[in-house]
Steps between C-alpha positions, in 0.01 A plus 500: 500500500641304210158358425346847506763636262446201273123559494557870435733422211246261354228765521725757329577254223129460426440875469635536141302194396180643647562835333560335164185290537303814583635674192410199287143499629476873437621455141241229443225719644604788273508271197154364578367849567634624165372196312150504652354776275628324188350171614162666561502678162605179325224300668235759410631510141480121470145493635384767257682335209331165562153634577447574133395863548739597219632301204832340588658672201429833669549385862749211493585298813838529663627174351440636149687822583786300652520276193514808277777646714701180468440479125596863430806470723613175340487636145679821604218738407428617853868547581550715191200719583608531862858590413397779262255644752759490778756681285253781427386512862849513650623759249199728546481462876875555549478823302196608702672416829813702424319803357208485744711482815728776372209734424319416825808559715574825314143618563532414868835675541442805282203734525565628149497148353180429690330812366599410144432128498206452737234660275618293203501178704160579650349544154664198338462241777117466505480436124468125428821356361323349201393849390866581432550191283378647166725803543808291575428272207469800267810670637732199531344244267400141557717247679708469812633855526160664537386225740799549730463879499129481575559257788768730641282811462190355665674316785712805589206696647450299823876478545533878476210561738624260767863610475391862538278412797777299663752784482244748632412259785854487642482652848646845539661401829707238317622759250578760767680245716719391207575860410588578863754216490664654193349293220530660158235466227650181360513322835159637596350352185680169538448437872172680576287571193555171320431267796206712614329507163582141396175338628299738281730448203459122524123543512521719190706236322243233582217719369705591195560133421126432521437788259770368269331159484159650423612721215747249353250217467256735326749671272665180379202440274472862385871535424490207258783314671533138387549349847391573857250386761264782410514397136439137606194592707343726239579259220336212689186709538454498122462120503318467837801318645412588857744245639786674318384839628486371858840335461649835399328674792634233737855560376462874560379431855790265569754752370343772716522285812857400415609862460342589834657204684840500329561872443292734714486302824876425513571864411269613777659261749851611401421872535187609686479213749874482552520873570201487734300744289131455429231727370367584848837634608526723191170680542501867579394594849 
């Protein structure tokens, strides 16, 4: 009996080790799975760059782009451009997030607000964001202020739409159950409407951030700002510095991935996943 208990204890001791090893293998598989597309694209890029189908000045190899990234980072140019772009992006997107979620939730909760705002949103959303740029530059002048307002205006549309859809998609049985248990409007909004609509709101924020990037990079050249990744990319085009253009694009991609991994995914884990709410459970029957 003692020997059996000893063997059983040994087996139990190995369980956490086996679980940890399994998690480690799973992390490695996920890392390799995520890296595989980039490896394939990089290999294809290198093959095309060295085949001579295009001049290397127009289609530089990866080592040239990497050297340009290091050079621009070392002399501080790339950091300055990136900082200015991030300030405009964060300011515009934060304004869009606050206003967009507020309008979307109001439209979902109030029929009168929906009747007033939905036609305006439906007309304004399909218009390309760049079409608004000349108006904003005329109304608010050149520089950072007009850039931030334009980013906020354009990126607010998907946030409004998804917030409105999320509130409308909250199941009626959840609302009636909460009301039957005596929940007032404040508690109903906090404990039922907000968790139920949050997956849609997060999707709207992701789409709004993508819109913010698109319009900001384009408007940084039009708004005559002295620094920014958009200004860097457009300015490099004048001198056929394709490596500088691609370096700026690479920085934008890295920032986008970082925001997704460091902001949206932890927020989703802390709220939607933790509460056990996903989009399937919030659909209307």
